[in-house]
Amino acid sequence: MPQATRDGVSIYYEYDRSDGDGRAPVVFVQGLGFGRWMWRWQREAVADEYDVVAPDNRGTGRSDVGLPPLVPRLPGKLRALVLFKLAGYSIGGLAADLEAVLDDAGIYDAHIVGASMGGMIAQRYALEYSRAKSLTLCCTTHGGTDAAPVPDETQEHMFDTPDGASERETLRHRMRPAFNDRFTNRNPHLIDRILEWRLEQDADDPAREAQAAAVLNFDVSDRLDALRIPTLILHGTDDKVVPVENARLLEEKIADSRVELVEGGSHLFFIENADEVNETVLSFLDEQD
């Protein structure tokens, strides 16, 4: 099992080789709290032509949590306060973890694909390190006061714990804003499988809150004019988590970028509309090589 280490914290990753012709690998960086399962549709789509690297973000899956030992033991509200104010992760730190992974894997050029928080990590990574050959930014934002914020109702829903709910029921409840209701209602078996994957791979509450602190403090809005690599910006028009206005804001600030909107797409549009997204991403990647 490949693992990179940074600041004494072990970061697990998968490195799948393809039968391709030496193209730069594709690196998938997932969103807040989500495990590697999130990218399974895109990983399958590119696997014939591109090597794939899929790290577990710090605190997720098989990667270490890396929090002070007493913090996860604190009562929920106090723990959240400590993490949001003092001991949470940073997007810069998560980007440094990604650099440690690619260095460990011996990769010098890579196409970075990030969604939501993963898109924030991708932006910070491309600004501060030299291995990014292209960016694909899904359902994300540049942060800061100019960005369209996550609606308050959505934030509350995503961190709510219904009274008497099991872990599985809590996950289902928190996940609802990320999918369109129509998709959820039409795909009950897939939603059940996703819940199983989430129970197996997702971050626990302390790590999820630490990641949320990183998202809260993220802002590269005044730095994106320094990006000089091709960037594809994908967003669903019905994203209830990260409003679609953020896609246009990113396009305005990144010189070599273009936006592709998925009509009616949710926050997890790359799952709901996987075929359309895969075709767009593969076409973009092929343009770079």
mmCIF file of C-alpha atoms in Angstrom:
data_model
loop_
_atom_site.group_PDB
_atom_site.id
_atom_site.type_symbol
_atom_site.label_atom_id
_atom_site.label_comp_id
_atom_site.label_asym_id
_atom_site.label_seq_id
_atom_site.Cartn_x
_atom_site.Cartn_y
_atom_site.Cartn_z
ATOM 1 C CA MET A 1 0.000 0.000 0.000
ATOM 2 C CA PRO A 2 1.733 3.215 -1.116
ATOM 3 C CA GLN A 3 1.925 5.905 1.533
ATOM 4 C CA ALA A 4 3.602 9.280 1.723
ATOM 5 C CA THR A 5 4.532 10.956 4.988
ATOM 6 C CA ARG A 6 4.414 14.658 5.809
ATOM 7 C CA ASP A 7 4.934 16.102 9.284
ATOM 8 C CA GLY A 8 4.735 12.596 10.704
ATOM 9 C CA VAL A 9 1.291 12.001 9.158
ATOM 10 C CA SER A 10 0.846 9.095 6.742
ATOM 11 C CA ILE A 11 -1.119 9.865 3.564
ATOM 12 C CA TYR A 12 -2.394 6.806 1.710
ATOM 13 C CA TYR A 13 -2.857 6.803 -2.046
ATOM 14 C CA GLU A 14 -3.641 4.431 -4.898
ATOM 15 C CA TYR A 15 -1.573 4.474 -8.087
ATOM 16 C CA ASP A 16 -3.155 2.549 -10.950
ATOM 17 C CA ARG A 17 -1.081 2.054 -14.103
ATOM 18 C CA SER A 18 -2.646 2.089 -17.555
ATOM 19 C CA ASP A 19 -1.642 0.780 -20.955
ATOM 20 C CA GLY A 20 -1.301 4.376 -22.163
ATOM 21 C CA ASP A 21 1.634 5.891 -24.005
ATOM 22 C CA GLY A 22 3.427 7.763 -21.258
ATOM 23 C CA ARG A 23 0.898 10.533 -20.792
ATOM 24 C CA ALA A 24 0.894 12.527 -17.567
ATOM 25 C CA PRO A 25 -1.153 10.780 -14.850
ATOM 26 C CA VAL A 26 -4.539 12.042 -13.689
ATOM 27 C CA VAL A 27 -4.771 12.841 -9.976
ATOM 28 C CA PHE A 28 -8.230 12.866 -8.361
ATOM 29 C CA VAL A 29 -8.731 14.942 -5.199
ATOM 30 C CA GLN A 30 -12.032 14.477 -3.387
ATOM 31 C CA GLY A 31 -14.331 16.797 -1.490
ATOM 32 C CA LEU A 32 -14.975 17.501 2.167
ATOM 33 C CA GLY A 33 -15.161 14.262 4.129
ATOM 34 C CA PHE A 34 -15.517 12.082 1.019
ATOM 35 C CA GLY A 35 -13.508 8.945 0.350
ATOM 36 C CA ARG A 36 -11.945 7.720 -2.884
ATOM 37 C CA TRP A 37 -15.250 6.129 -3.889
ATOM 38 C CA MET A 38 -16.385 9.574 -5.065
ATOM 39 C CA TRP A 39 -14.310 9.355 -8.243
ATOM 40 C CA ARG A 40 -14.987 5.736 -9.208
ATOM 41 C CA TRP A 41 -16.913 6.710 -12.384
ATOM 42 C CA GLN A 42 -14.205 9.097 -13.611
ATOM 43 C CA ARG A 43 -11.372 6.763 -12.669
ATOM 44 C CA GLU A 44 -12.913 3.999 -14.762
ATOM 45 C CA ALA A 45 -13.402 6.397 -17.674
ATOM 46 C CA VAL A 46 -9.746 7.489 -17.896
ATOM 47 C CA ALA A 47 -8.064 4.253 -16.762
ATOM 48 C CA ASP A 48 -7.404 2.857 -20.253
ATOM 49 C CA GLU A 49 -5.455 5.905 -21.394
ATOM 50 C CA TYR A 50 -4.033 7.468 -18.234
ATOM 51 C CA ASP A 51 -2.338 6.357 -15.048
ATOM 52 C CA VAL A 52 -4.497 7.326 -12.073
ATOM 53 C CA VAL A 53 -3.441 8.573 -8.644
ATOM 54 C CA ALA A 54 -6.106 8.783 -5.930
ATOM 55 C CA PRO A 55 -4.976 9.955 -2.481
ATOM 56 C CA ASP A 56 -7.026 9.813 0.690
ATOM 57 C CA ASN A 57 -7.138 13.352 2.033
ATOM 58 C CA ARG A 58 -5.760 13.715 5.549
ATOM 59 C CA GLY A 59 -8.311 12.303 7.976
ATOM 60 C CA THR A 60 -10.064 10.242 5.291
ATOM 61 C CA GLY A 61 -9.964 6.544 4.443
ATOM 62 C CA ARG A 62 -6.578 4.987 5.201
ATOM 63 C CA SER A 63 -4.753 8.281 5.787
ATOM 64 C CA ASP A 64 -3.895 9.383 9.318
ATOM 65 C CA VAL A 65 -6.035 12.002 10.999
ATOM 66 C CA GLY A 66 -3.074 13.975 12.312
ATOM 67 C CA LEU A 67 -5.013 15.929 14.965
ATOM 68 C CA PRO A 68 -3.794 16.600 18.516
ATOM 69 C CA PRO A 69 -4.706 13.431 20.455
ATOM 70 C CA LEU A 70 -7.104 15.082 22.882
ATOM 71 C CA VAL A 71 -9.170 16.930 20.258
ATOM 72 C CA PRO A 72 -11.214 13.978 18.914
ATOM 73 C CA ARG A 73 -12.207 13.103 22.487
ATOM 74 C CA LEU A 74 -13.783 16.486 23.222
ATOM 75 C CA PRO A 75 -17.583 16.841 23.345
ATOM 76 C CA GLY A 76 -19.015 17.629 19.921
ATOM 77 C CA LYS A 77 -19.713 21.362 20.221
ATOM 78 C CA LEU A 78 -16.474 22.109 22.061
ATOM 79 C CA ARG A 79 -14.499 19.978 19.586
ATOM 80 C CA ALA A 80 -15.992 21.824 16.620
ATOM 81 C CA LEU A 81 -15.155 25.174 18.209
ATOM 82 C CA VAL A 82 -11.546 24.134 18.844
ATOM 83 C CA LEU A 83 -11.155 22.773 15.318
ATOM 84 C CA PHE A 84 -12.672 25.792 13.603
ATOM 85 C CA LYS A 85 -10.667 28.283 15.666
ATOM 86 C CA LEU A 86 -7.379 26.583 16.532
ATOM 87 C CA ALA A 87 -6.609 23.052 15.427
ATOM 88 C CA GLY A 88 -8.281 22.462 12.056
ATOM 89 C CA TYR A 89 -6.559 21.649 8.798
ATOM 90 C CA SER A 90 -5.691 24.223 6.125
ATOM 91 C CA ILE A 91 -6.038 23.990 2.363
ATOM 92 C CA GLY A 92 -2.351 24.874 2.148
ATOM 93 C CA GLY A 93 -1.531 21.901 4.364
ATOM 94 C CA LEU A 94 -3.713 19.573 2.313
ATOM 95 C CA ALA A 95 -1.971 20.813 -0.852
ATOM 96 C CA ALA A 96 1.364 20.059 0.815
ATOM 97 C CA ASP A 97 0.087 16.533 1.506
ATOM 98 C CA LEU A 98 -0.679 16.184 -2.206
ATOM 99 C CA GLU A 99 2.833 17.322 -3.078
ATOM 100 C CA ALA A 100 4.227 14.671 -0.720
ATOM 101 C CA VAL A 101 2.134 12.017 -2.494
ATOM 102 C CA LEU A 102 3.263 12.985 -5.989
ATOM 103 C CA ASP A 103 6.860 13.230 -4.852
ATOM 104 C CA ASP A 104 6.632 9.784 -3.268
ATOM 105 C CA ALA A 105 5.110 8.392 -6.477
ATOM 106 C CA GLY A 106 7.865 9.936 -8.611
ATOM 107 C CA ILE A 107 5.422 11.980 -10.696
ATOM 108 C CA TYR A 108 6.680 15.224 -12.226
ATOM 109 C CA ASP A 109 3.716 16.256 -14.401
ATOM 110 C CA ALA A 110 0.079 15.551 -13.602
ATOM 111 C CA HIS A 111 -3.445 16.540 -14.544
ATOM 112 C CA ILE A 112 -5.111 17.546 -11.264
ATOM 113 C CA VAL A 113 -8.864 16.974 -10.987
ATOM 114 C CA GLY A 114 -10.554 18.289 -7.848
ATOM 115 C CA ALA A 115 -14.150 18.619 -6.709
ATOM 116 C CA SER A 116 -15.500 20.996 -4.068
ATOM 117 C CA MET A 117 -12.821 21.065 -1.316
ATOM 118 C CA GLY A 118 -10.667 19.024 -3.693
ATOM 119 C CA GLY A 119 -10.966 21.859 -6.203
ATOM 120 C CA MET A 120 -9.680 24.250 -3.561
ATOM 121 C CA ILE A 121 -6.724 21.954 -2.888
ATOM 122 C CA ALA A 122 -6.083 21.771 -6.636
ATOM 123 C CA GLN A 123 -6.006 25.569 -6.965
ATOM 124 C CA ARG A 124 -3.641 26.006 -4.042
ATOM 125 C CA TYR A 125 -1.479 23.151 -5.296
ATOM 126 C CA ALA A 126 -1.150 24.630 -8.786
ATOM 127 C CA LEU A 127 -0.240 28.017 -7.335
ATOM 128 C CA GLU A 128 2.493 26.717 -5.042
ATOM 129 C CA TYR A 129 3.986 23.649 -6.716
ATOM 130 C CA SER A 130 5.291 22.871 -10.180
ATOM 131 C CA ARG A 131 3.834 19.470 -11.121
ATOM 132 C CA ALA A 132 0.345 20.517 -12.291
ATOM 133 C CA LYS A 133 0.030 20.302 -16.088
ATOM 134 C CA SER A 134 -3.689 21.098 -16.150
ATOM 135 C CA LEU A 135 -6.561 21.665 -13.735
ATOM 136 C CA THR A 136 -10.118 20.387 -13.806
ATOM 137 C CA LEU A 137 -12.153 22.176 -11.152
ATOM 138 C CA CYS A 138 -15.570 20.735 -10.323
ATOM 139 C CA CYS A 139 -18.258 22.412 -8.191
ATOM 140 C CA THR A 140 -15.749 24.611 -6.384
ATOM 141 C CA THR A 141 -14.879 28.211 -5.552
ATOM 142 C CA HIS A 142 -11.898 30.507 -5.135
ATOM 143 C CA GLY A 143 -13.123 31.426 -1.646
ATOM 144 C CA GLY A 144 -13.064 34.823 -0.001
ATOM 145 C CA THR A 145 -15.704 37.492 0.385
ATOM 146 C CA ASP A 146 -16.306 37.785 -3.375
ATOM 147 C CA ALA A 147 -17.356 34.138 -3.726
ATOM 148 C CA ALA A 148 -20.975 33.026 -3.649
ATOM 149 C CA PRO A 149 -21.242 31.338 -0.224
ATOM 150 C CA VAL A 150 -22.670 27.969 0.708
ATOM 151 C CA PRO A 151 -26.288 28.705 1.708
ATOM 152 C CA ASP A 152 -26.839 28.705 5.474
ATOM 153 C CA GLU A 153 -29.607 26.108 5.148
ATOM 154 C CA THR A 154 -27.267 23.756 3.300
ATOM 155 C CA GLN A 155 -24.480 24.194 5.867
ATOM 156 C CA GLU A 156 -26.853 23.345 8.698
ATOM 157 C CA HIS A 157 -28.167 20.287 6.847
ATOM 158 C CA MET A 158 -24.687 18.946 6.060
ATOM 159 C CA PHE A 159 -23.566 19.025 9.698
ATOM 160 C CA ASP A 160 -26.888 18.197 11.338
ATOM 161 C CA THR A 161 -27.349 15.025 13.412
ATOM 162 C CA PRO A 162 -31.039 14.094 13.574
ATOM 163 C CA ASP A 163 -32.255 12.927 16.987
ATOM 164 C CA GLY A 164 -32.060 9.165 17.350
ATOM 165 C CA ALA A 165 -30.587 8.643 13.880
ATOM 166 C CA SER A 166 -28.140 5.822 13.221
ATOM 167 C CA GLU A 167 -24.789 6.539 11.574
ATOM 168 C CA ARG A 168 -26.211 5.390 8.256
ATOM 169 C CA GLU A 169 -29.339 7.544 8.632
ATOM 170 C CA THR A 170 -27.229 10.550 9.576
ATOM 171 C CA LEU A 171 -25.068 10.106 6.465
ATOM 172 C CA ARG A 172 -28.154 9.844 4.254
ATOM 173 C CA HIS A 173 -29.602 12.995 5.834
ATOM 174 C CA ARG A 174 -26.404 15.013 5.460
ATOM 175 C CA MET A 175 -25.941 13.904 1.858
ATOM 176 C CA ARG A 176 -29.339 15.020 0.569
ATOM 177 C CA PRO A 177 -28.363 18.587 -0.490
ATOM 178 C CA ALA A 178 -25.559 17.189 -2.675
ATOM 179 C CA PHE A 179 -27.896 15.148 -4.917
ATOM 180 C CA ASN A 180 -31.013 16.039 -6.864
ATOM 181 C CA ASP A 181 -34.090 14.518 -5.216
ATOM 182 C CA ARG A 182 -35.129 12.996 -8.523
ATOM 183 C CA PHE A 183 -31.828 11.115 -8.808
ATOM 184 C CA THR A 184 -32.006 9.912 -5.206
ATOM 185 C CA ASN A 185 -35.575 8.677 -5.626
ATOM 186 C CA ARG A 186 -34.844 6.882 -8.913
ATOM 187 C CA ASN A 187 -31.627 5.180 -7.732
ATOM 188 C CA PRO A 188 -32.287 3.725 -4.271
ATOM 189 C CA HIS A 189 -29.893 0.795 -4.746
ATOM 190 C CA LEU A 190 -27.030 3.065 -5.831
ATOM 191 C CA ILE A 191 -27.675 5.388 -2.882
ATOM 192 C CA ASP A 192 -27.499 2.356 -0.575
ATOM 193 C CA ARG A 193 -24.149 1.362 -2.125
ATOM 194 C CA ILE A 194 -22.848 4.899 -1.759
ATOM 195 C CA LEU A 195 -23.791 4.832 1.912
ATOM 196 C CA GLU A 196 -21.780 1.631 2.322
ATOM 197 C CA TRP A 197 -18.785 3.192 0.607
ATOM 198 C CA ARG A 198 -19.123 6.268 2.792
ATOM 199 C CA LEU A 199 -19.267 4.221 5.991
ATOM 200 C CA GLU A 200 -16.100 2.443 4.892
ATOM 201 C CA GLN A 201 -14.022 5.327 3.502
ATOM 202 C CA ASP A 202 -15.307 8.741 4.608
ATOM 203 C CA ALA A 203 -13.783 10.912 7.324
ATOM 204 C CA ASP A 204 -15.176 10.649 10.830
ATOM 205 C CA ASP A 205 -16.695 13.728 12.477
ATOM 206 C CA PRO A 206 -13.493 15.218 13.983
ATOM 207 C CA ALA A 207 -11.586 14.965 10.688
ATOM 208 C CA ARG A 208 -14.592 16.208 8.730
ATOM 209 C CA GLU A 209 -14.812 19.238 10.991
ATOM 210 C CA ALA A 210 -11.060 19.799 10.588
ATOM 211 C CA GLN A 211 -11.513 19.748 6.810
ATOM 212 C CA ALA A 212 -14.463 22.140 7.109
ATOM 213 C CA ALA A 213 -12.192 24.573 8.971
ATOM 214 C CA ALA A 214 -9.814 24.464 6.003
ATOM 215 C CA VAL A 215 -12.661 25.247 3.608
ATOM 216 C CA LEU A 216 -13.905 28.098 5.797
ATOM 217 C CA ASN A 217 -10.515 29.822 5.756
ATOM 218 C CA PHE A 218 -9.731 29.261 2.063
ATOM 219 C CA ASP A 219 -9.210 32.284 -0.187
ATOM 220 C CA VAL A 220 -7.053 32.488 -3.324
ATOM 221 C CA SER A 221 -9.250 35.058 -5.067
ATOM 222 C CA ASP A 222 -6.400 37.560 -5.348
ATOM 223 C CA ARG A 223 -3.823 35.010 -6.550
ATOM 224 C CA LEU A 224 -5.460 33.242 -9.479
ATOM 225 C CA ASP A 225 -4.069 35.624 -12.072
ATOM 226 C CA ALA A 226 -0.774 33.820 -11.472
ATOM 227 C CA LEU A 227 -2.166 30.539 -12.837
ATOM 228 C CA ARG A 228 -0.851 29.819 -16.314
ATOM 229 C CA ILE A 229 -2.045 26.266 -16.980
ATOM 230 C CA PRO A 230 -5.106 25.105 -18.941
ATOM 231 C CA THR A 231 -8.123 24.899 -16.639
ATOM 232 C CA LEU A 232 -11.500 23.277 -17.193
ATOM 233 C CA ILE A 233 -14.244 24.478 -14.848
ATOM 234 C CA LEU A 234 -17.254 22.161 -14.492
ATOM 235 C CA HIS A 235 -20.358 22.975 -12.485
ATOM 236 C CA GLY A 236 -23.970 21.880 -12.179
ATOM 237 C CA THR A 237 -26.532 24.635 -12.622
ATOM 238 C CA ASP A 238 -28.618 23.309 -9.718
ATOM 239 C CA ASP A 239 -25.777 22.985 -7.188
ATOM 240 C CA LYS A 240 -27.295 23.595 -3.735
ATOM 241 C CA VAL A 241 -23.927 23.380 -1.955
ATOM 242 C CA VAL A 242 -21.551 25.577 -3.963
ATOM 243 C CA PRO A 243 -23.657 27.963 -6.075
ATOM 244 C CA VAL A 244 -22.993 27.890 -9.819
ATOM 245 C CA GLU A 245 -22.064 31.587 -9.822
ATOM 246 C CA ASN A 246 -18.664 30.492 -8.533
ATOM 247 C CA ALA A 247 -17.844 28.868 -11.874
ATOM 248 C CA ARG A 248 -18.010 32.195 -13.704
ATOM 249 C CA LEU A 249 -16.009 33.911 -10.958
ATOM 250 C CA LEU A 250 -13.250 31.341 -11.427
ATOM 251 C CA GLU A 251 -13.315 31.774 -15.194
ATOM 252 C CA GLU A 252 -12.907 35.538 -14.813
ATOM 253 C CA LYS A 253 -9.780 35.126 -12.691
ATOM 254 C CA ILE A 254 -7.995 32.219 -14.423
ATOM 255 C CA ALA A 255 -6.555 33.291 -17.763
ATOM 256 C CA ASP A 256 -6.473 29.978 -19.651
ATOM 257 C CA SER A 257 -9.830 28.610 -18.518
ATOM 258 C CA ARG A 258 -13.251 27.706 -19.798
ATOM 259 C CA VAL A 259 -16.535 26.802 -18.129
ATOM 260 C CA GLU A 260 -18.734 23.848 -19.027
ATOM 261 C CA LEU A 261 -22.087 23.834 -17.212
ATOM 262 C CA VAL A 262 -24.162 20.714 -16.659
ATOM 263 C CA GLU A 263 -27.785 21.776 -16.971
ATOM 264 C CA GLY A 264 -29.759 20.816 -13.866
ATOM 265 C CA GLY A 265 -26.651 19.255 -12.338
ATOM 266 C CA SER A 266 -26.366 18.872 -8.575
ATOM 267 C CA HIS A 267 -23.259 19.283 -6.432
ATOM 268 C CA LEU A 268 -22.386 15.662 -7.225
ATOM 269 C CA PHE A 269 -23.162 16.115 -10.922
ATOM 270 C CA PHE A 270 -20.134 14.001 -11.860
ATOM 271 C CA ILE A 271 -21.977 11.025 -10.352
ATOM 272 C CA GLU A 272 -25.475 11.878 -11.578
ATOM 273 C CA ASN A 273 -24.278 12.900 -15.047
ATOM 274 C CA ALA A 274 -21.193 10.697 -15.203
ATOM 275 C CA ASP A 275 -21.297 9.900 -18.931
ATOM 276 C CA GLU A 276 -21.509 13.555 -19.946
ATOM 277 C CA VAL A 277 -18.810 14.601 -17.490
ATOM 278 C CA ASN A 278 -16.467 11.767 -18.466
ATOM 279 C CA GLU A 279 -16.697 12.683 -22.135
ATOM 280 C CA THR A 280 -15.915 16.328 -21.371
ATOM 281 C CA VAL A 281 -13.012 15.537 -19.062
ATOM 282 C CA LEU A 282 -11.440 13.020 -21.451
ATOM 283 C CA SER A 283 -11.702 15.470 -24.338
ATOM 284 C CA PHE A 284 -10.009 18.172 -22.249
ATOM 285 C CA LEU A 285 -7.241 15.827 -21.101
ATOM 286 C CA ASP A 286 -6.605 14.655 -24.662
ATOM 287 C CA GLU A 287 -6.207 18.290 -25.747
ATOM 288 C CA GLN A 288 -3.348 18.705 -23.265
ATOM 289 C CA ASP A 289 -1.389 15.690 -24.534
#
